[in-house]
Amino acid sequence: GAVVSQHPSRVICKSGTSVKIECRSLDFQATTMFWYRQFPKQSLMLMATSNEGSKATYEQGVEKDKFLINHASLTLSTLTVTSAHPEDSSFYICSARERQLVYGYTFGSGTRLTVV
Amino acid sequence: RKEVEQDPGPFNVPEGATVAFNCTYSNSASQSFFWYRQDCRKEPKLLMSVYSSGNEDGRFTAQLNRASQYISLLIRDSKLSDSATYLCVVNRPSGGGADGLTFGKGTHLIIQP
C-alpha cells in the first residue's frame, strides 16, 4: 500500500527558531498534500492544501508567512514553521493523495512539535 | 453547527459488547465519508469508507443517511484492541481542486476486560 514518510517524528525547539517538517510519498506520486495540526483533545484541523508545483492554499486564520509550504516535487512536501512560539506547539501531520485517488488519503506518522 | 459533530465519550464498554457511534455533518455537498481510528499520539488510520447502501467489514458496520446527514459505526464483539478514538471524517468539496477532509473531534472508546 501507499506510504508517506514524515520526519522528524518529534522536535523540541527554542522560541524564535524555525522548524522544517518533511513528508515524502514513497511509492506513489502525491499530486496533493494536505497539512493538518491537532491540539490536545481537539480534532485535526486543515491548515493548507498544496498541489505539486503550485502555491499552497491556506485555510482561514492560518498565516502563510509563518507556515511555509513547499511542494516542488511529486514525492516531497515540506512545512516550515518560522519563528516558532510556544502556541505553535502541536501535532502536525501531512496527508497525501494521488490524482486517481487509488490509495485514498495516506497520512504521515505526524510530528510532535514542542516550542520552549 | 459544527462541520462534523461527534459525541466525545468516553464510552466504557465491556469486552464482547456491541457499541455504536454516531456522527452528523453539516455540508450537504460532501460525497465521501469515512471512519478513521486514532490511537494516542499516533496518526489516524482508515478504518472504513462509508457507502450510501451501508457496508460491513468483519465486526464493523457503517451506515450513511444522507437526508439526515448522519453517519454511524457499529462494532460487534468488541475486543480490547478496539480501544481507541474513532474519527468521523467527511470530504470537503473544493470546487474543482482536490478535496480536503474535515475531521470530527473523535469518540473515545475504552474496552474493559
GROMACS .gro file of C-alpha atoms in nm, chain A residues 32 34 36 38 41 43-44 46 59 91 93 97 105 107-109 112, chain B residues 34 36 38 41-44 87 91-92 98-101 103-105:
model
   34
   32THR     CA    1  -0.187   1.697  -0.350
   34PHE     CA    2  -0.272   1.838   0.296
   36TYR     CA    3  -0.311   1.938   0.941
   38GLN     CA    4  -0.403   1.876   1.610
   41LYS     CA    5  -0.819   1.681   2.275
   43SER     CA    6  -0.978   1.737   1.603
   44LEU     CA    7  -0.731   1.753   1.318
   46LEU     CA    8  -0.667   2.151   0.797
   59GLU     CA    9  -0.724   2.794   0.549
   91PHE     CA   10   0.093   1.763   1.642
   93ILE     CA   11   0.050   1.573   1.020
   97ARG     CA   12  -0.335   1.183  -0.225
  105TYR     CA   13  -0.571   0.975   0.168
  107PHE     CA   14  -0.124   1.003   0.631
  108GLY     CA   15   0.227   1.057   0.754
  109SER     CA   16   0.305   0.946   1.108
  112ARG     CA   17   0.507   1.647   1.760
  150PHE     CA   18  -1.502   0.765   0.636
  152TYR     CA   19  -1.078   0.662   1.095
  154GLN     CA   20  -0.660   0.717   1.601
  157ARG     CA   21  -0.035   1.029   1.984
  158LYS     CA   22  -0.046   0.848   1.650
  159GLU     CA   23  -0.165   0.935   1.304
  160PRO     CA   24  -0.523   0.848   1.203
  203LEU     CA   25  -1.294   0.985   1.399
  207ASN     CA   26  -1.472   1.523   0.247
  208ARG     CA   27  -1.487   1.894   0.196
  214ALA     CA   28  -0.853   1.807  -0.459
  215ASP     CA   29  -1.093   1.775  -0.168
  216GLY     CA   30  -0.961   1.802   0.181
  217LEU     CA   31  -1.103   1.614   0.474
  219PHE     CA   32  -1.245   1.556   1.091
  220GLY     CA   33  -1.473   1.526   1.388
  221LYS     CA   34  -1.314   1.555   1.733
   0.00000   0.00000   0.00000
